[in-house]
Short mmCIF file of C-alpha atoms in Angstrom, two decimals:
data_model
loop_
_atom_site.label_atom_id
_atom_site.label_comp_id
_atom_site.label_asym_id
_atom_site.label_seq_id
_atom_site.Cartn_x
_atom_site.Cartn_y
_atom_site.Cartn_z
CA MET A 1108 0.00 0.00 0.00
CA LYS A 1109 1.13 3.54 -0.54
CA ILE A 1110 1.56 6.27 2.03
CA MET A 1111 -0.10 9.44 0.74
CA GLN A 1112 -1.30 12.80 2.01
CA VAL A 1113 -4.81 14.11 1.41
CA GLU A 1114 -4.87 17.45 -0.39
CA LYS A 1115 -8.53 18.23 -1.12
CA THR A 1116 -11.86 16.96 -2.37
CA LEU A 1117 -12.27 16.51 -6.12
CA VAL A 1118 -15.51 17.64 -7.73
CA SER A 1119 -16.73 15.70 -10.76
CA THR A 1120 -20.36 16.35 -11.60
CA ASN A 1121 -20.30 14.33 -14.79
CA ARG A 1122 -19.25 10.82 -13.78
CA ILE A 1123 -20.36 7.21 -14.19
CA ALA A 1124 -23.17 6.07 -11.90
CA GLU A 1125 -21.10 3.24 -10.42
CA LEU A 1126 -18.97 5.77 -8.51
CA GLY A 1127 -22.01 6.61 -6.36
CA HIS A 1128 -21.62 9.22 -3.64
CA ARG A 1129 -18.29 8.12 -2.18
CA PRO A 1130 -15.95 11.10 -1.80
CA LEU A 1131 -13.07 11.34 -4.26
CA LEU A 1132 -9.94 12.91 -2.80
CA VAL A 1133 -6.81 14.30 -4.40
CA VAL A 1134 -3.77 12.64 -2.78
CA ARG A 1135 -0.03 12.79 -3.34
CA GLU A 1136 2.93 10.77 -2.11
CA LYS A 1137 4.98 13.82 -1.14
CA ALA A 1138 5.02 17.58 -1.53
CA GLY A 1139 5.67 18.27 -5.18
CA GLY A 1140 4.85 14.70 -6.21
CA GLY A 1141 2.28 13.75 -8.80
CA ARG A 1142 -1.35 13.93 -7.76
CA GLN A 1143 -3.77 11.02 -7.93
CA VAL A 1144 -7.39 10.46 -7.00
CA ALA A 1145 -8.44 8.05 -4.24
CA VAL A 1146 -11.83 6.87 -3.04
CA ASP A 1147 -12.31 7.65 0.67
CA ALA A 1148 -13.57 4.64 2.64
CA ILE A 1149 -12.70 6.18 6.02
CA GLY A 1150 -13.57 9.86 6.31
CA CYS A 1151 -10.42 11.95 5.90
CA ILE A 1152 -9.64 15.62 5.99
CA PRO A 1153 -6.98 17.57 4.09
CA GLY A 1154 -3.54 17.09 5.58
CA ASP A 1155 -4.14 13.53 6.78
CA TRP A 1156 -1.46 10.96 5.97
CA VAL A 1157 -3.27 7.85 4.80
CA ILE A 1158 -2.75 4.28 3.61
CA CYS A 1159 -3.98 3.79 0.02
CA VAL A 1160 -4.52 0.35 -1.45
CA GLY A 1161 -4.33 -0.13 -5.22
CA SER A 1162 -4.64 -2.99 -7.67
CA SER A 1163 -7.76 -5.16 -7.61
CA ALA A 1164 -7.93 -4.88 -3.80
CA ALA A 1165 -9.04 -1.26 -4.21
CA ARG A 1166 -12.42 -2.40 -5.46
CA GLU A 1167 -13.51 -4.42 -2.44
CA ALA A 1168 -11.89 -1.94 -0.07
CA ALA A 1169 -14.26 0.65 -1.55
CA GLY A 1170 -17.27 -1.43 -0.62
CA SER A 1171 -17.93 -4.03 -3.32
CA LYS A 1172 -16.23 -6.12 -5.96
CA GLU A 1173 -17.98 -4.04 -8.62
CA TYR A 1174 -16.85 -0.62 -7.40
CA PRO A 1175 -14.65 1.00 -10.08
CA SER A 1176 -11.69 2.09 -7.93
CA ASP A 1177 -7.98 1.44 -8.41
CA LEU A 1178 -6.93 3.47 -5.32
CA THR A 1179 -8.84 3.42 -2.04
CA ILE A 1180 -7.99 4.95 1.32
CA VAL A 1181 -8.15 2.17 3.92
CA GLY A 1182 -6.64 3.82 7.00
CA ILE A 1183 -5.38 7.05 8.57
CA ILE A 1184 -1.82 6.87 9.91
CA ASP A 1185 -1.64 7.98 13.56
CA HIS A 1186 1.73 9.70 13.32
CA TRP A 1187 3.74 10.27 10.18
CA LYS A 1188 6.73 12.41 9.37
CA ALA A 1189 7.26 13.02 5.66
CA GLU A 1190 10.74 12.40 4.32
CA MET B 892 -7.20 7.00 -10.28
CA LYS B 893 -5.14 9.25 -12.48
CA ILE B 894 -5.84 12.82 -13.51
CA MET B 895 -5.35 13.12 -17.25
CA GLN B 896 -6.18 15.49 -20.09
CA VAL B 897 -7.93 14.39 -23.28
CA GLU B 898 -5.94 15.14 -26.42
CA LYS B 899 -7.82 13.56 -29.30
CA THR B 900 -9.65 10.54 -30.63
CA LEU B 901 -7.57 7.55 -31.73
CA VAL B 902 -8.50 5.75 -34.92
CA SER B 903 -7.84 2.03 -35.10
CA THR B 904 -9.68 0.30 -37.92
CA ASN B 905 -8.03 -3.06 -37.36
CA ARG B 906 -8.85 -4.01 -33.77
CA ILE B 907 -10.29 -6.93 -31.81
CA ALA B 908 -14.07 -7.25 -31.83
CA GLU B 909 -14.32 -7.05 -28.04
CA LEU B 910 -13.44 -3.33 -28.13
CA GLY B 911 -16.78 -2.66 -29.82
CA HIS B 912 -17.64 0.91 -30.73
CA ARG B 913 -16.57 2.67 -27.53
CA PRO B 914 -14.40 5.68 -28.35
CA LEU B 915 -10.68 5.37 -27.66
CA LEU B 916 -9.06 8.64 -26.61
CA VAL B 917 -5.44 9.70 -26.37
CA VAL B 918 -4.80 11.10 -22.89
CA ARG B 919 -1.74 12.40 -21.04
CA GLU B 920 -1.01 13.29 -17.43
CA LYS B 921 0.60 16.63 -18.27
CA ALA B 922 1.84 18.62 -21.23
CA GLY B 923 4.90 16.81 -22.53
CA GLY B 924 4.09 13.65 -20.60
CA GLY B 925 3.73 10.23 -22.16
CA ARG B 926 0.54 9.50 -24.05
CA GLN B 927 -1.79 6.62 -23.25
CA VAL B 928 -5.11 5.38 -24.61
CA ALA B 929 -8.28 5.38 -22.51
CA VAL B 930 -11.77 4.07 -23.17
CA ASP B 931 -14.36 6.84 -22.88
CA ALA B 932 -17.32 5.85 -20.69
CA ILE B 933 -18.57 9.44 -20.31
CA GLY B 934 -18.44 11.47 -23.50
CA CYS B 935 -15.40 13.77 -23.41
CA ILE B 936 -14.00 16.37 -25.74
CA PRO B 937 -10.37 17.36 -26.30
CA GLY B 938 -9.03 19.54 -23.50
CA ASP B 939 -11.18 17.98 -20.76
CA TRP B 940 -9.39 17.02 -17.56
CA VAL B 941 -10.68 13.60 -16.58
CA ILE B 942 -10.44 10.86 -13.96
CA CYS B 943 -9.05 7.62 -15.39
CA VAL B 944 -9.34 4.33 -13.56
CA GLY B 945 -6.81 1.56 -14.26
CA SER B 946 -6.14 -1.96 -13.05
CA SER B 947 -8.94 -4.54 -13.16
CA ALA B 948 -11.50 -1.84 -12.27
CA ALA B 949 -11.10 -0.43 -15.78
CA ARG B 950 -12.94 -3.39 -17.23
CA GLU B 951 -16.20 -3.00 -15.37
CA ALA B 952 -16.02 0.78 -15.59
CA ALA B 953 -16.05 0.32 -19.37
CA GLY B 954 -19.32 -1.56 -19.22
CA SER B 955 -18.66 -5.23 -18.48
CA LYS B 956 -16.23 -7.56 -16.76
CA GLU B 957 -15.18 -8.87 -20.17
CA TYR B 958 -14.33 -5.52 -21.73
CA PRO B 959 -10.59 -5.43 -22.56
CA SER B 960 -9.65 -2.07 -21.01
CA ASP B 961 -6.88 -1.21 -18.53
CA LEU B 962 -7.67 2.54 -18.52
CA THR B 963 -11.20 3.93 -18.54
CA ILE B 964 -12.44 7.52 -18.16
CA VAL B 965 -14.98 7.54 -15.33
CA GLY B 966 -15.54 11.25 -14.75
CA ILE B 967 -14.86 14.78 -15.99
CA ILE B 968 -13.30 17.11 -13.40
CA ASP B 969 -15.30 20.31 -12.99
CA HIS B 970 -12.33 22.61 -12.46
CA TRP B 971 -8.69 21.67 -12.73
CA LYS B 972 -5.52 23.67 -12.91
CA ALA B 973 -2.52 21.75 -14.25
CA GLU B 974 0.68 21.92 -12.23
CA MET C 1246 -3.67 1.16 -22.90
CA LYS C 1247 -0.18 1.88 -24.13
CA ILE C 1248 0.91 3.03 -27.55
CA MET C 1249 3.83 0.88 -28.68
CA GLN C 1250 5.72 0.01 -31.83
CA VAL C 1251 6.32 -3.54 -33.01
CA GLU C 1252 10.00 -4.39 -33.42
CA LYS C 1253 10.18 -8.10 -34.22
CA THR C 1254 9.00 -11.60 -33.39
CA LEU C 1255 10.42 -13.25 -30.27
CA VAL C 1256 11.42 -16.90 -30.46
CA SER C 1257 11.06 -18.97 -27.31
CA THR C 1258 11.18 -22.70 -27.95
CA ASN C 1259 11.11 -23.64 -24.28
CA ARG C 1260 7.92 -22.12 -22.89
CA ILE C 1261 4.86 -23.14 -20.90
CA ALA C 1262 2.13 -24.93 -22.81
CA GLU C 1263 -0.50 -22.34 -21.90
CA LEU C 1264 1.13 -19.81 -24.25
CA GLY C 1265 0.07 -21.97 -27.20
CA HIS C 1266 0.99 -20.80 -30.69
CA ARG C 1267 0.07 -17.14 -30.40
CA PRO C 1268 2.90 -14.95 -31.71
CA LEU C 1269 4.99 -13.09 -29.13
CA LEU C 1270 6.26 -9.74 -30.34
CA VAL C 1271 8.93 -7.42 -29.00
CA VAL C 1272 7.43 -3.94 -28.61
CA ARG C 1273 8.69 -0.63 -27.27
CA GLU C 1274 7.04 2.68 -26.38
CA LYS C 1275 9.58 4.77 -28.28
CA ALA C 1276 12.93 4.48 -30.01
CA GLY C 1277 15.49 3.81 -27.29
CA GLY C 1278 12.82 2.89 -24.74
CA GLY C 1279 12.74 -0.38 -22.86
CA ARG C 1280 11.55 -3.43 -24.72
CA GLN C 1281 8.65 -5.61 -23.61
CA VAL C 1282 6.89 -8.67 -24.99
CA ALA C 1283 3.27 -8.58 -26.14
CA VAL C 1284 0.91 -11.28 -27.34
CA ASP C 1285 -0.40 -10.51 -30.83
CA ALA C 1286 -4.18 -10.87 -31.09
CA ILE C 1287 -4.41 -8.98 -34.39
CA GLY C 1288 -1.67 -9.89 -36.87
CA CYS C 1289 0.99 -7.16 -36.85
CA ILE C 1290 4.19 -6.59 -38.76
CA PRO C 1291 7.37 -4.86 -37.59
CA GLY C 1292 7.01 -1.08 -37.60
CA ASP C 1293 3.28 -1.06 -36.78
CA TRP C 1294 2.16 1.30 -34.02
CA VAL C 1295 -0.26 -0.63 -31.88
CA ILE C 1296 -2.52 -0.39 -28.83
CA CYS C 1297 -1.42 -2.72 -26.02
CA VAL C 1298 -3.68 -3.57 -23.12
CA GLY C 1299 -2.15 -4.64 -19.81
CA SER C 1300 -3.38 -5.64 -16.37
CA SER C 1301 -5.92 -8.45 -16.06
CA ALA C 1302 -7.63 -7.31 -19.27
CA ALA C 1303 -4.66 -8.68 -21.22
CA ARG C 1304 -5.74 -12.21 -20.49
CA GLU C 1305 -9.18 -12.09 -22.06
CA ALA C 1306 -7.94 -9.90 -24.89
CA ALA C 1307 -5.56 -12.76 -25.76
CA GLY C 1308 -8.44 -15.16 -26.14
CA SER C 1309 -9.42 -16.58 -22.76
CA LYS C 1310 -9.46 -15.78 -19.07
CA GLU C 1311 -6.78 -18.44 -18.53
CA TYR C 1312 -4.30 -17.13 -21.09
CA PRO C 1313 -1.10 -16.05 -19.27
CA SER C 1314 -0.59 -12.59 -20.80
CA ASP C 1315 -0.06 -9.24 -19.08
CA LEU C 1316 0.33 -7.31 -22.38
CA THR C 1317 -1.79 -7.97 -25.46
CA ILE C 1318 -2.00 -6.10 -28.75
CA VAL C 1319 -5.65 -5.23 -29.34
CA GLY C 1320 -5.49 -2.85 -32.30
CA ILE C 1321 -3.30 -1.29 -34.97
CA ILE C 1322 -3.32 2.52 -35.03
CA ASP C 1323 -4.19 3.87 -38.48
CA HIS C 1324 -1.86 6.86 -38.34
CA TRP C 1325 0.63 7.66 -35.65
CA LYS C 1326 3.50 10.09 -35.42
CA ALA C 1327 6.03 9.29 -32.67
CA GLU C 1328 6.95 12.16 -30.37
CA MET D 1279 7.95 -10.16 -6.27
CA LYS D 1280 9.94 -7.35 -4.80
CA ILE D 1281 12.88 -7.56 -2.41
CA MET D 1282 12.30 -5.09 0.42
CA GLN D 1283 13.59 -4.35 3.91
CA VAL D 1284 11.33 -4.01 6.93
CA GLU D 1285 11.66 -0.64 8.68
CA LYS D 1286 9.02 -0.57 11.39
CA THR D 1287 5.41 -1.23 12.33
CA LEU D 1288 2.79 1.25 11.14
CA VAL D 1289 0.06 2.32 13.55
CA SER D 1290 -3.33 3.16 12.06
CA THR D 1291 -6.09 3.26 14.65
CA ASN D 1292 -8.71 4.48 12.22
CA ARG D 1293 -8.88 1.89 9.46
CA ILE D 1294 -11.43 -0.26 7.63
CA ALA D 1295 -12.59 -3.39 9.42
CA GLU D 1296 -11.48 -5.67 6.60
CA LEU D 1297 -7.82 -5.08 7.50
CA GLY D 1298 -8.39 -6.99 10.77
CA HIS D 1299 -5.46 -7.37 13.12
CA ARG D 1300 -2.76 -8.30 10.65
CA PRO D 1301 0.37 -6.21 11.25
CA LEU D 1302 1.11 -3.47 8.73
CA LEU D 1303 4.82 -2.84 8.19
CA VAL D 1304 6.70 0.00 6.55
CA VAL D 1305 9.05 -1.44 3.93
CA ARG D 1306 11.43 0.03 1.38
CA GLU D 1307 13.37 -1.37 -1.57
CA LYS D 1308 16.65 0.25 -0.54
CA ALA D 1309 18.06 2.81 1.88
CA GLY D 1310 16.71 6.15 0.76
CA GLY D 1311 14.06 4.60 -1.46
CA GLY D 1312 10.36 5.34 -1.21
CA ARG D 1313 8.47 3.74 1.64
CA GLN D 1314 5.44 1.50 1.20
CA VAL D 1315 3.17 -0.47 3.50
CA ALA D 1316 3.00 -4.27 3.43
CA VAL D 1317 0.80 -6.76 5.24
CA ASP D 1318 2.89 -9.22 7.25
CA ALA D 1319 1.87 -12.85 6.68
CA ILE D 1320 5.06 -14.29 8.22
CA GLY D 1321 6.14 -12.50 11.39
CA CYS D 1322 9.02 -10.14 10.58
CA ILE D 1323 11.18 -7.82 12.61
CA PRO D 1324 12.78 -4.51 11.57
CA GLY D 1325 15.84 -5.06 9.43
CA ASP D 1326 14.61 -8.27 7.79
CA TRP D 1327 14.96 -8.50 4.02
CA VAL D 1328 11.71 -9.94 2.73
CA ILE D 1329 9.88 -11.04 -0.42
CA CYS D 1330 6.77 -8.92 -1.09
CA VAL D 1331 4.09 -10.00 -3.52
CA GLY D 1332 1.89 -7.38 -5.15
CA SER D 1333 -0.94 -7.31 -7.68
CA SER D 1334 -4.02 -9.45 -7.05
CA ALA D 1335 -1.85 -12.22 -5.57
CA ALA D 1336 -1.33 -10.02 -2.49
CA ARG D 1337 -4.92 -10.63 -1.43
CA GLU D 1338 -4.81 -14.39 -1.14
CA ALA D 1339 -1.28 -14.31 0.23
CA ALA D 1340 -2.69 -12.23 3.11
CA GLY D 1341 -5.16 -14.94 3.97
CA SER D 1342 -8.26 -14.64 1.79
CA LYS D 1343 -9.45 -13.44 -1.59
CA GLU D 1344 -11.32 -10.62 0.13
CA TYR D 1345 -8.38 -9.21 2.10
CA PRO D 1346 -7.67 -5.63 0.91
CA SER D 1347 -3.90 -5.87 0.37
CA ASP D 1348 -1.83 -4.95 -2.69
CA LEU D 1349 1.51 -5.81 -1.03
CA THR D 1350 2.02 -8.82 1.25
CA ILE D 1351 5.19 -10.22 2.78
CA VAL D 1352 5.38 -13.91 1.82
CA GLY D 1353 8.89 -14.88 2.91
CA ILE D 1354 12.02 -13.80 4.75
CA ILE D 1355 15.22 -14.05 2.71
CA ASP D 1356 17.89 -16.11 4.49
CA HIS D 1357 20.86 -14.03 3.37
CA TRP D 1358 20.74 -10.80 1.43
CA LYS D 1359 23.30 -8.15 0.67
CA ALA D 1360 21.81 -4.83 -0.42
CA GLU D 1361 23.25 -3.30 -3.56
CA MET E 1324 5.69 -9.44 -20.44
CA LYS E 1325 9.14 -8.37 -19.38
CA ILE E 1326 12.47 -9.55 -20.70
CA MET E 1327 14.73 -10.38 -17.76
CA GLN E 1328 17.94 -12.25 -17.02
CA VAL E 1329 18.22 -14.92 -14.34
CA GLU E 1330 20.86 -14.15 -11.72
CA LYS E 1331 20.57 -16.85 -9.06
CA THR E 1332 18.29 -18.87 -6.83
CA LEU E 1333 16.81 -17.15 -3.78
CA VAL E 1334 16.70 -19.04 -0.51
CA SER E 1335 13.83 -18.27 1.85
CA THR E 1336 13.39 -20.89 4.54
CA ASN E 1337 10.68 -18.99 6.36
CA ARG E 1338 7.88 -18.48 3.83
CA ILE E 1339 4.15 -19.04 3.48
CA ALA E 1340 3.04 -22.56 2.69
CA GLU E 1341 1.25 -21.50 -0.49
CA LEU E 1342 4.59 -20.90 -2.22
CA GLY E 1343 5.24 -24.65 -2.12
CA HIS E 1344 8.50 -25.93 -3.58
CA ARG E 1345 8.60 -23.93 -6.77
CA PRO E 1346 12.02 -22.32 -7.23
CA LEU E 1347 12.27 -18.57 -6.64
CA LEU E 1348 14.83 -16.84 -8.83
CA VAL E 1349 16.42 -13.42 -8.65
CA VAL E 1350 15.98 -11.70 -12.02
CA ARG E 1351 16.83 -8.27 -13.40
CA GLU E 1352 15.92 -6.38 -16.56
CA LYS E 1353 19.50 -5.34 -17.30
CA ALA E 1354 22.93 -5.28 -15.73
CA GLY E 1355 22.78 -2.78 -12.89
CA GLY E 1356 18.98 -2.70 -12.92
CA GLY E 1357 16.84 -3.41 -9.88
CA ARG E 1358 16.45 -7.01 -8.83
CA GLN E 1359 13.12 -8.78 -8.49
CA VAL E 1360 12.01 -12.28 -7.61
CA ALA E 1361 10.22 -14.55 -10.10
CA VAL E 1362 8.68 -17.98 -9.78
CA ASP E 1363 10.25 -20.45 -12.20
CA ALA E 1364 7.68 -22.43 -14.18
CA ILE E 1365 10.20 -23.65 -16.78
CA GLY E 1366 13.52 -24.72 -15.29
CA CYS E 1367 16.08 -21.96 -15.84
CA ILE E 1368 19.76 -21.57 -15.06
CA PRO E 1369 21.67 -18.39 -14.18
CA GLY E 1370 22.37 -16.29 -17.25
CA ASP E 1371 19.22 -17.28 -19.14
CA TRP E 1372 17.20 -14.47 -20.70
CA VAL E 1373 13.58 -15.18 -19.94
CA ILE E 1374 10.03 -13.92 -20.47
CA CYS E 1375 8.36 -12.93 -17.18
CA VAL E 1376 4.62 -12.42 -16.92
CA GLY E 1377 3.24 -10.17 -14.19
CA SER E 1378 -0.17 -8.95 -13.05
CA SER E 1379 -2.89 -11.48 -12.27
CA ALA E 1380 -1.68 -13.71 -15.13
CA ALA E 1381 1.37 -14.60 -13.01
CA ARG E 1382 -0.78 -16.68 -10.72
CA GLU E 1383 -2.15 -19.13 -13.27
CA ALA E 1384 1.15 -19.22 -15.12
CA ALA E 1385 2.68 -20.52 -11.87
CA GLY E 1386 0.29 -23.43 -11.80
CA SER E 1387 -3.00 -22.40 -10.23
CA LYS E 1388 -5.27 -19.41 -9.69
CA GLU E 1389 -4.41 -19.50 -5.99
CA TYR E 1390 -0.63 -19.42 -6.35
CA PRO E 1391 0.69 -16.18 -4.78
CA SER E 1392 2.95 -14.95 -7.58
CA ASP E 1393 3.05 -11.55 -9.29
CA LEU E 1394 6.00 -12.47 -11.56
CA THR E 1395 6.37 -15.86 -13.23
CA ILE E 1396 8.90 -17.06 -15.81
CA VAL E 1397 6.92 -18.49 -18.75
CA GLY E 1398 9.62 -19.00 -21.38
CA ILE E 1399 13.33 -18.96 -22.15
CA ILE E 1400 14.32 -16.73 -25.07
CA ASP E 1401 16.33 -18.64 -27.69
CA HIS E 1402 18.65 -15.76 -28.60
CA TRP E 1403 18.82 -12.40 -26.92
CA LYS E 1404 21.31 -9.58 -27.06
CA ALA E 1405 21.06 -7.14 -24.16
CA GLU E 1406 20.91 -3.47 -25.07
#
C-alpha cells in the first residue's frame, strides 16, 4: 500500500453512476509529487497521511467487488513524518 | 485514479471485436508527458481534464467484466488547474 | 492502454504450454525505450504502431481468461507520429 | 515479487474493518528509497529482508481473496546483501 | 511481459506454505537494474534471458489461480542480445 497525504476533495459532476456518492480525494505521495485520485472509505480531511490500497484490492476496499476504484484509502496513519 | 487530459480521438480500424464501438481517446497526465489510450465511458472532448481508472476496475467501468480495457475515463473534473 | 511500436518476433522454444501458438512480439514505447513482450491478437508486422492492453484485461484480450498474458496487442493505429 | 527491507510497524487506529489485526509494516526497496506499507503474513522484525508479492496475488497471500492488500510479505530471505 | 535475465536462486526458509516448492529466482531487466524475484515455471539456469509475466496472469502461469505470484517465468528466449 502507498503512504499518501490528502490534499482536497475533487468535484466531478459528470461521472459514471457506479462511482455513487463516495468522496473522491486528491492525494499525493509527497510535496511536489504527482497527484492522484483516491476513493475515501474512512472519512479523511486535508492534511491527513493515509494508507492507500491499489490494484484489484481497491475495489472491495471501496465497498464491493464491482466498485470502479484502483486506489482506495483504507486507514489514517496515527503519526507520520514526511521524508 | 489518475488525472489526465484528453488530447484527441484515436482511430484504429483493425482491432479486436471485443473493443466494440466505444471511443478510444489519447490522454496524457501533463503537457509533454507520455501519451496513453483510454476508453471513454462518459463522452469527453479534447481539453477535458478527466479521472481515469486503471487496473482490473477499468474493465467494469467500461461496461462489463469482459471488456478489454486497462484505462477507462470515469468522470470529468469540474475545475482543474494543471501543475 | 499503451501506444507501442512492433520491433520483431520473439522466439522462445522452451515455454509453458499455456502460451500456445500465439505470436509473441517485441514492442517498445519509443525508439530507445525499454523493450517488452506482447501477445499478438491482431496480426501485426514490424514497424506497426499498436494499442497494447495490460493488467488483467490482457488475459481475455488474448483469447481466454486463462491465457497467461499481461500485455496484449488489441489494435493497430491507423496513423501515428512518434513524439 | 519485490525484495524489500522491513523498517518498522505502522500504527493506524482508524482503518477499515477488513484489514483486521494483521500487522502493517513500513518497507522500502533500498536505503533512501520510497516507503510502502505491506501486510505481514510471516512475522518479521525490523531489518529483515523480505519477499513482497503485489498485484491481485497479495490478497490471497494475506489470507483470503477478500483481504484488501496490494503488497504482502510472503517470505524472509535467508541471506541478502543490499546493492 | 518483461524480458529479464536470471541471476541466481533465492533461498527463503521462512515463507508461506502457499509458495510450495517452486524455485524462486532473482531476475533483473538489465545489468545494474533493480532485482526482483520470479517464480520459475520452466527450469532456468543463471544467465538465461527469460520472459516474465506479471499482473494477475502470473498466478495461473505458476500453476493455479491461488498461487501467490506476481511475476512468473513463462519461457526462455532462444537468442537475446542485451541493449
